[in-house]
Amino acid sequence: MPTLVALHAHPDDEVLLTGGTLAQAAAQGHRVVVVVATDGLMGEAPEGQEPPRMRELRASAKVLGVERVLHLGYADSGRGPLLYPDPPDRTRFARAATEDAARRLADVLREEGAELLLSYDANGGYGHRDHVKVHHVGRRAAELAGTPRLLEATVPRETIGRLMRLARALRLPVRYDAEALGRFWSARADITHAVDVRRYARQKQAALAMHRSEVEKSDGRLAPAMRVLVRLPAPLFGLLLGREWFVEAGPGRPRARTSR
Ligand SMILES: [Zn+2]
């Protein structure tokens, strides 16, 4: 059974963008490995212990059936206009040389004999600088390691609009900028794989709940939405997050849209 490696920017991205796909692959008997570029920390890592968000990632990965979790060793680059100086113990991912990060990932791809790498689309989804970096690092690492297939996670722009309306109808605290949407995510026409993961919605929701520091965070826009998501009745959660999308890059790219 081929091994799947998923590259993500921060702990919790593995659930929101690919949780159902990872759970499905694991249920089908594939070895599933999650590599996270940053540990979700802006500052210095606590000495002698793993940062809380890495521990949450391990718990989430376990729920999804992931067998191995690795950190590429970078710090979170944060949002907003300013890229802060590096913490004393490591480089911010956005500032890392793509080639260096890609080599670290390529080592994992070779060691695992990965047949498939999951990464992010060219816009880094909603445009976070660490997510854009994941796109570049994923492309280069697949090239270096000769990984046969590369699927880049995204959401069709058209679907974001629909999901936002649905989220509002459910009184989820979301805010979205229709103008910015044109620059982010991917057009439906570019999407090669739409994966129905409703069967894994419960697992995906349970994995999301493992990210307690994000769910319970009192600041930031995402946190209240996360809190509501983990408390939604499973069928509603499945309605919102029961589908995952990918753009196939490289030689494996099919001409017509496929679903599975
Ligand atoms: Zn992220």
mmCIF file of C-alpha atoms and ligand atoms in Angstrom:
data_model
loop_
_atom_site.group_PDB
_atom_site.id
_atom_site.type_symbol
_atom_site.label_atom_id
_atom_site.label_comp_id
_atom_site.label_asym_id
_atom_site.label_seq_id
_atom_site.Cartn_x
_atom_site.Cartn_y
_atom_site.Cartn_z
ATOM 1 C CA MET A 1 0.000 0.000 0.000
ATOM 2 C CA PRO A 2 1.537 3.343 -1.019
ATOM 3 C CA THR A 3 2.575 5.816 1.666
ATOM 4 C CA LEU A 4 1.069 9.286 1.786
ATOM 5 C CA VAL A 5 2.928 12.253 3.272
ATOM 6 C CA ALA A 6 1.035 15.478 3.993
ATOM 7 C CA LEU A 7 2.940 18.726 4.432
ATOM 8 C CA HIS A 8 1.185 21.350 6.531
ATOM 9 C CA ALA A 9 2.057 24.810 7.773
ATOM 10 C CA HIS A 10 0.698 24.771 11.346
ATOM 11 C CA PRO A 11 -0.875 22.294 13.754
ATOM 12 C CA ASP A 12 -4.659 22.215 12.993
ATOM 13 C CA ASP A 13 -4.240 22.772 9.219
ATOM 14 C CA GLU A 14 -4.044 18.987 8.816
ATOM 15 C CA VAL A 15 -7.654 18.668 9.946
ATOM 16 C CA LEU A 16 -9.301 21.583 8.226
ATOM 17 C CA LEU A 17 -7.786 21.029 4.786
ATOM 18 C CA THR A 18 -7.066 17.304 4.597
ATOM 19 C CA GLY A 19 -8.408 15.551 7.723
ATOM 20 C CA GLY A 20 -10.989 13.472 5.874
ATOM 21 C CA THR A 21 -8.559 12.474 3.139
ATOM 22 C CA LEU A 22 -5.961 11.396 5.715
ATOM 23 C CA ALA A 23 -8.564 9.412 7.682
ATOM 24 C CA GLN A 24 -9.798 7.753 4.483
ATOM 25 C CA ALA A 25 -6.272 6.849 3.341
ATOM 26 C CA ALA A 26 -5.475 5.386 6.768
ATOM 27 C CA ALA A 27 -8.755 3.431 6.800
ATOM 28 C CA GLN A 28 -7.815 1.994 3.382
ATOM 29 C CA GLY A 29 -4.557 0.712 4.844
ATOM 30 C CA HIS A 30 -2.106 3.345 3.619
ATOM 31 C CA ARG A 31 0.696 4.550 5.828
ATOM 32 C CA VAL A 32 -0.038 8.220 6.523
ATOM 33 C CA VAL A 33 2.634 10.678 7.690
ATOM 34 C CA VAL A 34 2.075 14.323 8.625
ATOM 35 C CA VAL A 35 4.950 16.780 8.363
ATOM 36 C CA VAL A 36 4.355 20.188 9.869
ATOM 37 C CA ALA A 37 6.655 23.048 8.871
ATOM 38 C CA THR A 38 6.118 25.057 12.067
ATOM 39 C CA ASP A 39 5.107 24.069 15.579
ATOM 40 C CA GLY A 40 2.607 26.937 15.675
ATOM 41 C CA LEU A 41 4.792 28.954 18.048
ATOM 42 C CA MET A 42 5.816 32.533 17.305
ATOM 43 C CA GLY A 43 8.358 32.588 20.119
ATOM 44 C CA GLU A 44 11.002 30.322 21.542
ATOM 45 C CA ALA A 45 10.066 26.674 22.057
ATOM 46 C CA PRO A 46 9.772 25.604 25.718
ATOM 47 C CA GLU A 47 12.912 23.815 26.849
ATOM 48 C CA GLY A 48 12.818 20.062 27.325
ATOM 49 C CA GLN A 49 9.228 19.592 26.217
ATOM 50 C CA GLU A 50 7.182 19.690 23.096
ATOM 51 C CA PRO A 51 5.143 22.860 22.463
ATOM 52 C CA PRO A 52 1.441 22.413 23.337
ATOM 53 C CA ARG A 53 0.290 22.719 19.734
ATOM 54 C CA MET A 54 2.615 19.881 18.701
ATOM 55 C CA ARG A 55 1.124 17.689 21.410
ATOM 56 C CA GLU A 56 -2.339 18.598 20.130
ATOM 57 C CA LEU A 57 -1.243 17.764 16.604
ATOM 58 C CA ARG A 58 -0.119 14.314 17.754
ATOM 59 C CA ALA A 59 -3.479 13.728 19.440
ATOM 60 C CA SER A 60 -5.343 14.887 16.335
ATOM 61 C CA ALA A 61 -3.150 12.735 14.086
ATOM 62 C CA LYS A 62 -3.908 9.711 16.240
ATOM 63 C CA VAL A 63 -7.645 10.257 15.800
ATOM 64 C CA LEU A 64 -7.161 10.438 12.023
ATOM 65 C CA GLY A 65 -5.070 7.259 11.887
ATOM 66 C CA VAL A 66 -1.798 9.039 11.069
ATOM 67 C CA GLU A 67 1.221 6.905 11.978
ATOM 68 C CA ARG A 68 3.975 9.472 12.195
ATOM 69 C CA VAL A 69 4.180 13.211 12.884
ATOM 70 C CA LEU A 70 7.292 15.287 12.221
ATOM 71 C CA HIS A 71 8.206 18.952 12.630
ATOM 72 C CA LEU A 72 10.527 20.458 9.996
ATOM 73 C CA GLY A 73 11.935 22.699 12.702
ATOM 74 C CA TYR A 74 10.673 26.184 11.800
ATOM 75 C CA ALA A 75 8.824 28.807 13.823
ATOM 76 C CA ASP A 76 5.416 30.228 12.885
ATOM 77 C CA SER A 77 5.721 33.393 10.789
ATOM 78 C CA GLY A 78 2.454 34.938 11.962
ATOM 79 C CA ARG A 79 -0.003 37.078 10.017
ATOM 80 C CA GLY A 80 -0.221 40.803 9.483
ATOM 81 C CA PRO A 81 2.058 43.122 7.547
ATOM 82 C CA LEU A 82 5.161 42.600 9.692
ATOM 83 C CA LEU A 83 7.410 39.579 9.621
ATOM 84 C CA TYR A 84 8.894 39.566 13.109
ATOM 85 C CA PRO A 85 12.556 38.745 13.770
ATOM 86 C CA ASP A 86 13.320 35.069 14.268
ATOM 87 C CA PRO A 87 13.055 33.641 17.780
ATOM 88 C CA PRO A 88 16.515 32.817 19.202
ATOM 89 C CA ASP A 89 16.238 29.075 18.608
ATOM 90 C CA ARG A 90 15.119 28.801 14.952
ATOM 91 C CA THR A 91 14.111 30.487 11.695
ATOM 92 C CA ARG A 92 10.607 31.574 10.808
ATOM 93 C CA PHE A 93 9.301 29.369 8.013
ATOM 94 C CA ALA A 94 8.546 32.312 5.707
ATOM 95 C CA ARG A 95 12.174 33.377 5.983
ATOM 96 C CA ALA A 96 13.664 29.910 5.440
ATOM 97 C CA ALA A 97 15.407 29.167 2.151
ATOM 98 C CA THR A 98 12.947 27.121 0.081
ATOM 99 C CA GLU A 99 15.757 24.813 -0.988
ATOM 100 C CA ASP A 100 16.759 24.030 2.627
ATOM 101 C CA ALA A 101 13.206 23.339 3.729
ATOM 102 C CA ALA A 102 12.591 21.262 0.594
ATOM 103 C CA ARG A 103 15.681 19.172 1.335
ATOM 104 C CA ARG A 104 14.434 18.451 4.856
ATOM 105 C CA LEU A 105 11.088 17.332 3.436
ATOM 106 C CA ALA A 106 12.679 15.383 0.569
ATOM 107 C CA ASP A 107 14.650 13.367 3.144
ATOM 108 C CA VAL A 108 11.364 12.332 4.739
ATOM 109 C CA LEU A 109 9.797 11.535 1.359
ATOM 110 C CA ARG A 110 12.734 9.285 0.464
ATOM 111 C CA GLU A 111 12.890 7.645 3.878
ATOM 112 C CA GLU A 112 9.161 6.886 3.724
ATOM 113 C CA GLY A 113 9.206 5.878 0.048
ATOM 114 C CA ALA A 114 6.242 8.230 -0.369
ATOM 115 C CA GLU A 115 4.122 7.732 -3.471
ATOM 116 C CA LEU A 116 1.975 10.782 -2.818
ATOM 117 C CA LEU A 117 2.637 14.179 -1.270
ATOM 118 C CA LEU A 118 -0.162 16.501 -0.183
ATOM 119 C CA SER A 119 0.735 20.178 -0.154
ATOM 120 C CA TYR A 120 -1.051 23.532 -0.769
ATOM 121 C CA ASP A 121 -2.211 25.297 -3.907
ATOM 122 C CA ALA A 122 -0.282 28.188 -5.469
ATOM 123 C CA ASN A 123 -2.120 30.825 -3.428
ATOM 124 C CA GLY A 124 -1.451 29.038 -0.163
ATOM 125 C CA GLY A 125 -5.239 28.830 0.233
ATOM 126 C CA TYR A 126 -6.169 32.019 2.063
ATOM 127 C CA GLY A 127 -2.722 33.493 1.528
ATOM 128 C CA HIS A 128 -0.960 33.107 4.908
ATOM 129 C CA ARG A 129 2.764 33.484 4.211
ATOM 130 C CA ASP A 130 3.528 30.084 5.769
ATOM 131 C CA HIS A 131 0.903 28.460 3.566
ATOM 132 C CA VAL A 132 2.348 30.042 0.418
ATOM 133 C CA LYS A 133 5.738 28.738 1.524
ATOM 134 C CA VAL A 134 4.307 25.227 1.917
ATOM 135 C CA HIS A 135 3.309 25.376 -1.748
ATOM 136 C CA HIS A 136 6.854 26.197 -2.902
ATOM 137 C CA VAL A 137 8.545 23.769 -0.526
ATOM 138 C CA GLY A 138 6.146 20.974 -1.495
ATOM 139 C CA ARG A 139 6.771 21.446 -5.220
ATOM 140 C CA ARG A 140 10.538 21.468 -4.815
ATOM 141 C CA ALA A 141 10.660 18.556 -2.359
ATOM 142 C CA ALA A 142 8.579 16.337 -4.672
ATOM 143 C CA GLU A 143 11.019 17.186 -7.457
ATOM 144 C CA LEU A 144 14.094 16.448 -5.316
ATOM 145 C CA ALA A 145 12.742 13.154 -4.023
ATOM 146 C CA GLY A 146 11.096 12.111 -7.309
ATOM 147 C CA THR A 147 7.750 11.656 -5.559
ATOM 148 C CA PRO A 148 5.382 10.401 -8.277
ATOM 149 C CA ARG A 149 2.266 12.335 -7.281
ATOM 150 C CA LEU A 150 1.622 15.729 -5.756
ATOM 151 C CA LEU A 151 -1.860 16.878 -4.788
ATOM 152 C CA GLU A 152 -2.258 20.453 -3.614
ATOM 153 C CA ALA A 153 -5.055 21.090 -1.126
ATOM 154 C CA THR A 154 -7.444 23.924 -1.822
ATOM 155 C CA VAL A 155 -11.126 24.880 -1.843
ATOM 156 C CA PRO A 156 -13.012 26.083 -4.930
ATOM 157 C CA ARG A 157 -13.578 29.850 -4.603
ATOM 158 C CA GLU A 158 -17.193 29.354 -5.625
ATOM 159 C CA THR A 159 -17.648 26.941 -2.718
ATOM 160 C CA ILE A 160 -16.146 29.366 -0.181
ATOM 161 C CA GLY A 161 -18.938 31.827 -0.974
ATOM 162 C CA ARG A 162 -21.545 29.112 -0.494
ATOM 163 C CA LEU A 163 -19.927 27.851 2.729
ATOM 164 C CA MET A 164 -19.787 31.383 4.102
ATOM 165 C CA ARG A 165 -23.506 31.868 3.466
ATOM 166 C CA LEU A 166 -24.203 28.530 5.116
ATOM 167 C CA ALA A 167 -21.956 29.414 8.073
ATOM 168 C CA ARG A 168 -23.811 32.696 8.497
ATOM 169 C CA ALA A 169 -27.147 30.927 8.391
ATOM 170 C CA LEU A 170 -25.798 28.715 11.189
ATOM 171 C CA ARG A 171 -24.750 31.893 13.039
ATOM 172 C CA LEU A 172 -21.059 30.963 12.908
ATOM 173 C CA PRO A 173 -18.853 33.963 13.562
ATOM 174 C CA VAL A 174 -17.262 34.266 10.107
ATOM 175 C CA ARG A 175 -16.111 37.284 8.205
ATOM 176 C CA TYR A 176 -15.128 37.215 4.612
ATOM 177 C CA ASP A 177 -13.923 39.642 2.046
ATOM 178 C CA ALA A 178 -15.481 38.931 -1.363
ATOM 179 C CA GLU A 179 -12.845 41.034 -3.126
ATOM 180 C CA ALA A 180 -9.931 39.146 -1.518
ATOM 181 C CA LEU A 181 -11.543 35.844 -2.417
ATOM 182 C CA GLY A 182 -10.667 36.469 -6.084
ATOM 183 C CA ARG A 183 -6.963 36.300 -5.195
ATOM 184 C CA PHE A 184 -7.079 33.299 -2.888
ATOM 185 C CA TRP A 185 -7.854 29.568 -3.124
ATOM 186 C CA SER A 186 -8.452 28.075 -6.584
ATOM 187 C CA ALA A 187 -11.004 28.346 -9.380
ATOM 188 C CA ARG A 188 -13.266 25.327 -9.674
ATOM 189 C CA ALA A 189 -11.988 24.709 -13.206
ATOM 190 C CA ASP A 190 -8.458 24.076 -11.882
ATOM 191 C CA ILE A 191 -9.498 21.487 -9.305
ATOM 192 C CA THR A 192 -8.735 17.907 -10.264
ATOM 193 C CA HIS A 193 -9.991 16.004 -7.191
ATOM 194 C CA ALA A 194 -13.091 16.522 -5.060
ATOM 195 C CA VAL A 195 -13.044 13.988 -2.260
ATOM 196 C CA ASP A 196 -16.268 13.163 -0.432
ATOM 197 C CA VAL A 197 -15.168 12.670 3.183
ATOM 198 C CA ARG A 198 -18.567 12.826 4.873
ATOM 199 C CA ARG A 199 -18.013 9.271 6.150
ATOM 200 C CA TYR A 200 -15.044 10.622 8.081
ATOM 201 C CA ALA A 201 -16.753 13.795 9.317
ATOM 202 C CA ARG A 202 -17.070 12.506 12.878
ATOM 203 C CA GLN A 203 -13.393 11.597 12.967
ATOM 204 C CA LYS A 204 -12.468 14.939 11.459
ATOM 205 C CA GLN A 205 -14.506 16.779 14.065
ATOM 206 C CA ALA A 206 -12.966 14.723 16.897
ATOM 207 C CA ALA A 207 -9.494 15.510 15.529
ATOM 208 C CA LEU A 208 -10.314 19.213 15.417
ATOM 209 C CA ALA A 209 -11.412 19.074 19.055
ATOM 210 C CA MET A 210 -7.891 17.891 19.981
ATOM 211 C CA HIS A 211 -6.577 21.344 19.063
ATOM 212 C CA ARG A 212 -7.713 22.692 22.394
ATOM 213 C CA SER A 213 -5.491 25.751 22.547
ATOM 214 C CA GLU A 214 -6.974 26.933 19.227
ATOM 215 C CA VAL A 215 -10.524 26.034 20.135
ATOM 216 C CA GLU A 216 -10.297 27.790 23.498
ATOM 217 C CA LYS A 217 -8.322 30.803 22.348
ATOM 218 C CA SER A 218 -10.145 34.010 23.196
ATOM 219 C CA ASP A 219 -8.450 36.286 20.670
ATOM 220 C CA GLY A 220 -8.264 36.039 16.882
ATOM 221 C CA ARG A 221 -11.025 35.571 14.353
ATOM 222 C CA LEU A 222 -10.666 31.851 13.833
ATOM 223 C CA ALA A 223 -11.044 30.716 17.424
ATOM 224 C CA PRO A 224 -14.796 31.320 17.879
ATOM 225 C CA ALA A 225 -15.469 29.565 14.561
ATOM 226 C CA MET A 226 -13.332 26.617 15.709
ATOM 227 C CA ARG A 227 -15.271 26.497 18.966
ATOM 228 C CA VAL A 228 -18.592 26.394 17.152
ATOM 229 C CA LEU A 229 -17.324 23.810 14.654
ATOM 230 C CA VAL A 230 -16.308 21.305 17.313
ATOM 231 C CA ARG A 231 -19.739 21.607 18.939
ATOM 232 C CA LEU A 232 -21.827 21.308 15.788
ATOM 233 C CA PRO A 233 -24.028 18.238 15.381
ATOM 234 C CA ALA A 234 -22.044 15.791 13.216
ATOM 235 C CA PRO A 235 -24.349 15.997 10.146
ATOM 236 C CA LEU A 236 -23.968 19.791 10.047
ATOM 237 C CA PHE A 237 -20.222 19.480 10.473
ATOM 238 C CA GLY A 238 -20.256 17.054 7.542
ATOM 239 C CA LEU A 239 -22.217 19.555 5.477
ATOM 240 C CA LEU A 240 -19.586 22.235 6.099
ATOM 241 C CA LEU A 241 -16.396 20.185 6.078
ATOM 242 C CA GLY A 242 -17.372 16.914 4.397
ATOM 243 C CA ARG A 243 -15.558 17.579 1.161
ATOM 244 C CA GLU A 244 -11.893 18.201 0.395
ATOM 245 C CA TRP A 245 -10.346 19.445 -2.834
ATOM 246 C CA PHE A 246 -6.994 19.109 -4.552
ATOM 247 C CA VAL A 247 -5.194 20.341 -7.619
ATOM 248 C CA GLU A 248 -2.911 17.693 -9.041
ATOM 249 C CA ALA A 249 0.471 19.097 -10.010
ATOM 250 C CA GLY A 250 3.244 17.590 -12.070
ATOM 251 C CA PRO A 251 3.185 14.712 -14.526
ATOM 252 C CA GLY A 252 0.297 12.909 -12.812
ATOM 253 C CA ARG A 253 -2.118 15.745 -13.589
ATOM 254 C CA PRO A 254 -5.166 14.369 -15.404
ATOM 255 C CA ARG A 255 -6.771 16.338 -18.235
ATOM 256 C CA ALA A 256 -10.320 16.060 -17.010
ATOM 257 C CA ARG A 257 -11.697 16.544 -13.545
ATOM 258 C CA THR A 258 -12.031 13.326 -11.575
ATOM 259 C CA SER A 259 -13.687 12.434 -8.310
ATOM 260 C CA ARG A 260 -13.332 9.527 -6.012
HETATM 261 ZN ZN ZN B 1 -2.036 27.435 9.001
#
